[in-house]
mmCIF file of N, CA and C in Angstrom:
data_model
loop_
_atom_site.group_PDB
_atom_site.id
_atom_site.type_symbol
_atom_site.label_atom_id
_atom_site.label_comp_id
_atom_site.label_asym_id
_atom_site.label_seq_id
_atom_site.Cartn_x
_atom_site.Cartn_y
_atom_site.Cartn_z
ATOM 1 N N UNK T 70 74.129 18.899 107.631
ATOM 2 C CA UNK T 70 73.060 18.208 108.304
ATOM 3 C C UNK T 70 72.742 18.963 109.593
ATOM 4 N N UNK T 71 71.490 19.050 109.931
ATOM 5 C CA UNK T 71 71.067 19.753 111.129
ATOM 6 C C UNK T 71 70.418 18.751 112.078
ATOM 7 N N UNK T 72 70.975 18.655 113.285
ATOM 8 C CA UNK T 72 70.488 17.695 114.267
ATOM 9 C C UNK T 72 70.063 18.392 115.549
ATOM 10 N N UNK T 73 69.090 17.825 116.227
ATOM 11 C CA UNK T 73 68.791 18.218 117.589
ATOM 12 C C UNK T 73 69.639 17.345 118.491
ATOM 13 N N UNK T 74 70.477 17.961 119.326
ATOM 14 C CA UNK T 74 71.440 17.216 120.131
ATOM 15 C C UNK T 74 71.150 17.412 121.612
ATOM 16 N N UNK T 75 71.090 16.333 122.385
ATOM 17 C CA UNK T 75 70.958 16.484 123.832
ATOM 18 C C UNK T 75 72.207 17.145 124.410
ATOM 19 N N UNK T 76 72.008 18.177 125.213
ATOM 20 C CA UNK T 76 73.114 18.902 125.832
ATOM 21 C C UNK T 76 72.745 19.213 127.273
ATOM 22 N N UNK T 77 73.769 19.313 128.135
ATOM 23 C CA UNK T 77 73.534 19.627 129.531
ATOM 24 C C UNK T 77 73.669 21.130 129.760
ATOM 25 N N UNK T 78 72.722 21.690 130.475
ATOM 26 C CA UNK T 78 72.704 23.122 130.766
ATOM 27 C C UNK T 78 73.798 23.447 131.784
ATOM 28 N N UNK T 79 74.653 24.413 131.436
ATOM 29 C CA UNK T 79 75.726 24.842 132.346
ATOM 30 C C UNK T 79 75.499 26.258 132.873
ATOM 31 N N UNK T 80 74.599 27.017 132.254
ATOM 32 C CA UNK T 80 74.272 28.361 132.725
ATOM 33 C C UNK T 80 72.879 28.730 132.229
ATOM 34 N N UNK T 81 72.159 29.446 133.058
ATOM 35 C CA UNK T 81 70.809 29.898 132.706
ATOM 36 C C UNK T 81 70.782 31.415 132.809
ATOM 37 N N UNK T 82 70.321 32.050 131.742
ATOM 38 C CA UNK T 82 70.183 33.502 131.721
ATOM 39 C C UNK T 82 68.738 33.883 131.489
ATOM 40 N N UNK T 83 68.523 35.120 131.181
ATOM 41 C CA UNK T 83 67.183 35.634 130.904
ATOM 42 C C UNK T 83 66.724 35.148 129.533
ATOM 43 N N UNK T 84 65.920 34.080 129.523
ATOM 44 C CA UNK T 84 65.371 33.570 128.278
ATOM 45 C C UNK T 84 66.315 32.731 127.443
ATOM 46 N N UNK T 85 67.476 32.381 127.996
ATOM 47 C CA UNK T 85 68.411 31.546 127.243
ATOM 48 C C UNK T 85 69.273 30.729 128.189
ATOM 49 N N UNK T 86 69.915 29.727 127.628
ATOM 50 C CA UNK T 86 70.842 28.890 128.389
ATOM 51 C C UNK T 86 72.139 28.753 127.607
ATOM 52 N N UNK T 87 73.166 28.337 128.318
ATOM 53 C CA UNK T 87 74.378 27.832 127.686
ATOM 54 C C UNK T 87 74.389 26.347 128.016
ATOM 55 N N UNK T 88 74.496 25.525 126.985
ATOM 56 C CA UNK T 88 74.488 24.080 127.159
ATOM 57 C C UNK T 88 75.762 23.499 126.563
ATOM 58 N N UNK T 89 76.178 22.346 127.091
ATOM 59 C CA UNK T 89 77.452 21.762 126.687
ATOM 60 C C UNK T 89 77.331 20.254 126.526
ATOM 61 N N UNK T 90 78.068 19.754 125.563
ATOM 62 C CA UNK T 90 78.254 18.310 125.414
ATOM 63 C C UNK T 90 79.607 18.086 124.757
ATOM 64 N N UNK T 91 80.372 17.183 125.307
ATOM 65 C CA UNK T 91 81.697 16.837 124.779
ATOM 66 C C UNK T 91 82.596 18.062 124.595
ATOM 67 N N UNK T 92 82.504 19.021 125.513
ATOM 68 C CA UNK T 92 83.353 20.205 125.460
ATOM 69 C C UNK T 92 82.877 21.303 124.523
ATOM 70 N N UNK T 93 81.779 21.074 123.826
ATOM 71 C CA UNK T 93 81.222 22.074 122.913
ATOM 72 C C UNK T 93 80.098 22.803 123.637
ATOM 73 N N UNK T 94 80.190 24.125 123.678
ATOM 74 C CA UNK T 94 79.156 24.940 124.317
ATOM 75 C C UNK T 94 78.365 25.704 123.268
ATOM 76 N N UNK T 95 77.058 25.770 123.478
ATOM 77 C CA UNK T 95 76.161 26.494 122.576
ATOM 78 C C UNK T 95 75.172 27.307 123.405
ATOM 79 N N UNK T 96 74.851 28.490 122.920
ATOM 80 C CA UNK T 96 73.758 29.266 123.503
ATOM 81 C C UNK T 96 72.468 28.808 122.846
ATOM 82 N N UNK T 97 71.400 28.738 123.644
ATOM 83 C CA UNK T 97 70.111 28.307 123.106
ATOM 84 C C UNK T 97 68.992 29.110 123.752
ATOM 85 N N UNK T 98 68.076 29.566 122.932
ATOM 86 C CA UNK T 98 66.904 30.290 123.412
ATOM 87 C C UNK T 98 65.939 29.328 124.103
ATOM 88 N N UNK T 99 65.274 29.823 125.131
ATOM 89 C CA UNK T 99 64.261 29.035 125.840
ATOM 90 C C UNK T 99 62.840 29.364 125.390
ATOM 91 N N UNK T 100 62.693 30.190 124.362
ATOM 92 C CA UNK T 100 61.357 30.665 123.992
ATOM 93 C C UNK T 100 60.395 29.554 123.558
ATOM 94 N N UNK T 101 60.897 28.367 123.207
ATOM 95 C CA UNK T 101 60.009 27.282 122.785
ATOM 96 C C UNK T 101 59.655 26.315 123.905
ATOM 97 N N UNK T 102 60.221 26.519 125.099
ATOM 98 C CA UNK T 102 59.943 25.635 126.234
ATOM 99 C C UNK T 102 58.991 26.303 127.219
ATOM 100 N N UNK T 103 58.063 25.528 127.730
ATOM 101 C CA UNK T 103 57.130 26.029 128.739
ATOM 102 C C UNK T 103 57.481 25.536 130.135
ATOM 103 N N UNK T 104 58.625 24.877 130.294
ATOM 104 C CA UNK T 104 59.011 24.371 131.602
ATOM 105 C C UNK T 104 60.285 25.038 132.093
ATOM 106 N N UNK T 105 60.453 25.041 133.401
ATOM 107 C CA UNK T 105 61.631 25.641 133.998
ATOM 108 C C UNK T 105 62.859 24.799 133.678
ATOM 109 N N UNK T 106 63.952 25.461 133.387
ATOM 110 C CA UNK T 106 65.213 24.789 133.093
ATOM 111 C C UNK T 106 66.253 25.280 134.091
ATOM 112 N N UNK T 107 66.991 24.329 134.666
ATOM 113 C CA UNK T 107 68.011 24.653 135.658
ATOM 114 C C UNK T 107 69.359 24.107 135.208
ATOM 115 N N UNK T 108 70.427 24.644 135.808
ATOM 116 C CA UNK T 108 71.769 24.117 135.560
ATOM 117 C C UNK T 108 71.761 22.632 135.921
ATOM 118 N N UNK T 109 72.334 21.815 135.029
ATOM 119 C CA UNK T 109 72.364 20.364 135.220
ATOM 120 C C UNK T 109 71.302 19.630 134.438
ATOM 121 N N UNK T 110 70.234 20.325 134.030
ATOM 122 C CA UNK T 110 69.188 19.699 133.211
ATOM 123 C C UNK T 110 69.732 19.389 131.821
ATOM 124 N N UNK T 111 69.078 18.462 131.150
ATOM 125 C CA UNK T 111 69.400 18.152 129.767
ATOM 126 C C UNK T 111 68.283 18.663 128.871
ATOM 127 N N UNK T 112 68.676 19.292 127.768
ATOM 128 C CA UNK T 112 67.727 19.791 126.774
ATOM 129 C C UNK T 112 68.202 19.355 125.393
ATOM 130 N N UNK T 113 67.269 19.257 124.478
ATOM 131 C CA UNK T 113 67.636 19.029 123.084
ATOM 132 C C UNK T 113 67.765 20.396 122.430
ATOM 133 N N UNK T 114 68.945 20.657 121.865
ATOM 134 C CA UNK T 114 69.222 21.935 121.217
ATOM 135 C C UNK T 114 69.198 21.723 119.705
ATOM 136 N N UNK T 115 68.410 22.548 119.039
ATOM 137 C CA UNK T 115 68.276 22.480 117.578
ATOM 138 C C UNK T 115 68.169 23.897 117.040
ATOM 139 N N UNK T 116 69.066 24.250 116.148
ATOM 140 C CA UNK T 116 69.033 25.540 115.455
ATOM 141 C C UNK T 116 68.965 26.723 116.419
ATOM 142 N N UNK T 117 69.692 26.637 117.531
ATOM 143 C CA UNK T 117 69.754 27.747 118.468
ATOM 144 C C UNK T 117 68.623 27.811 119.474
ATOM 145 N N UNK T 118 67.786 26.783 119.518
ATOM 146 C CA UNK T 118 66.660 26.735 120.444
ATOM 147 C C UNK T 118 66.708 25.456 121.265
ATOM 148 N N UNK T 119 66.391 25.568 122.548
ATOM 149 C CA UNK T 119 66.142 24.389 123.371
ATOM 150 C C UNK T 119 64.706 23.985 123.050
ATOM 151 N N UNK T 120 64.537 22.817 122.424
ATOM 152 C CA UNK T 120 63.197 22.445 121.950
ATOM 153 C C UNK T 120 62.479 21.469 122.863
ATOM 154 N N UNK T 121 63.222 20.796 123.747
ATOM 155 C CA UNK T 121 62.578 19.943 124.740
ATOM 156 C C UNK T 121 63.563 19.631 125.854
ATOM 157 N N UNK T 122 63.000 19.269 126.980
ATOM 158 C CA UNK T 122 63.776 18.892 128.147
ATOM 159 C C UNK T 122 63.670 17.371 128.277
ATOM 160 N N UNK T 123 64.749 16.708 128.703
ATOM 161 C CA UNK T 123 64.692 15.268 128.890
ATOM 162 C C UNK T 123 65.530 14.875 130.085
ATOM 163 N N UNK T 124 65.249 13.669 130.604
ATOM 164 C CA UNK T 124 66.009 13.245 131.780
ATOM 165 C C UNK T 124 67.385 12.743 131.359
ATOM 166 N N UNK T 125 68.290 12.651 132.324
ATOM 167 C CA UNK T 125 69.683 12.306 132.026
ATOM 168 C C UNK T 125 69.814 10.932 131.377
ATOM 169 N N UNK T 126 69.037 9.970 131.824
ATOM 170 C CA UNK T 126 69.118 8.615 131.252
ATOM 171 C C UNK T 126 68.776 8.630 129.766
ATOM 172 N N UNK T 127 67.697 9.309 129.406
ATOM 173 C CA UNK T 127 67.320 9.401 127.991
ATOM 174 C C UNK T 127 68.363 10.166 127.189
ATOM 175 N N UNK T 128 68.910 11.239 127.777
ATOM 176 C CA UNK T 128 69.939 12.022 127.089
ATOM 177 C C UNK T 128 71.178 11.167 126.817
ATOM 178 N N UNK T 129 71.642 10.429 127.817
ATOM 179 C CA UNK T 129 72.842 9.614 127.649
ATOM 180 C C UNK T 129 72.623 8.493 126.634
ATOM 181 N N UNK T 130 71.456 7.880 126.646
ATOM 182 C CA UNK T 130 71.163 6.815 125.677
ATOM 183 C C UNK T 130 71.096 7.381 124.261
ATOM 184 N N UNK T 131 70.470 8.534 124.095
ATOM 185 C CA UNK T 131 70.407 9.168 122.781
ATOM 186 C C UNK T 131 71.800 9.518 122.276
ATOM 187 N N UNK T 132 72.629 10.082 123.161
ATOM 188 C CA UNK T 132 73.998 10.420 122.769
ATOM 189 C C UNK T 132 74.796 9.170 122.397
ATOM 190 N N UNK T 133 74.619 8.097 123.136
ATOM 191 C CA UNK T 133 75.321 6.842 122.820
ATOM 192 C C UNK T 133 74.962 6.370 121.408
ATOM 193 N N UNK T 134 73.681 6.399 121.097
ATOM 194 C CA UNK T 134 73.229 5.973 119.769
ATOM 195 C C UNK T 134 73.728 6.918 118.679
ATOM 196 N N UNK T 135 73.686 8.223 118.950
ATOM 197 C CA UNK T 135 74.155 9.197 117.966
ATOM 198 C C UNK T 135 75.645 9.021 117.688
ATOM 199 N N UNK T 136 76.421 8.724 118.728
ATOM 200 C CA UNK T 136 77.867 8.542 118.554
ATOM 201 C C UNK T 136 78.186 7.306 117.720
ATOM 202 N N UNK T 137 77.299 6.318 117.726
ATOM 203 C CA UNK T 137 77.488 5.129 116.890
ATOM 204 C C UNK T 137 77.249 5.434 115.414
ATOM 205 N N UNK T 138 76.372 6.384 115.143
ATOM 206 C CA UNK T 138 75.951 6.653 113.773
ATOM 207 C C UNK T 138 76.686 7.835 113.135
ATOM 208 N N UNK T 139 76.908 8.913 113.893
ATOM 209 C CA UNK T 139 77.439 10.147 113.340
ATOM 210 C C UNK T 139 78.901 10.379 113.713
ATOM 211 N N UNK T 140 79.585 11.125 112.860
ATOM 212 C CA UNK T 140 80.936 11.595 113.172
ATOM 213 C C UNK T 140 80.820 12.743 114.163
ATOM 214 N N UNK T 141 81.878 12.996 114.965
ATOM 215 C CA UNK T 141 81.811 14.089 115.949
ATOM 216 C C UNK T 141 81.474 15.447 115.325
ATOM 217 N N UNK T 142 81.977 15.748 114.149
ATOM 218 C CA UNK T 142 81.695 17.048 113.523
ATOM 219 C C UNK T 142 80.240 17.180 113.080
ATOM 220 N N UNK T 143 79.539 16.066 112.892
ATOM 221 C CA UNK T 143 78.119 16.129 112.533
ATOM 222 C C UNK T 143 77.264 16.562 113.717
ATOM 223 N N UNK T 144 77.763 16.330 114.933
ATOM 224 C CA UNK T 144 76.983 16.618 116.128
ATOM 225 C C UNK T 144 77.304 17.968 116.734
ATOM 226 N N UNK T 145 78.291 18.675 116.223
ATOM 227 C CA UNK T 145 78.687 19.969 116.808
ATOM 228 C C UNK T 145 77.833 21.099 116.282
#
């Protein structure tokens, strides 16, 4: 199963970020975003791309709901 998962940005590079959630880190391209992304921001990561930026409240609520429905390995 392939999911877009809210993750917090921990590093920003040239055209990419490293994002983390629950101790899992992923690199994600920024080529699909037209907005600036900074360390601490939340993005939805899907298939190696940051596809949208969202505020922390929305990210935490989405993660709460996802944790109710999916097993941890489904979200990694």
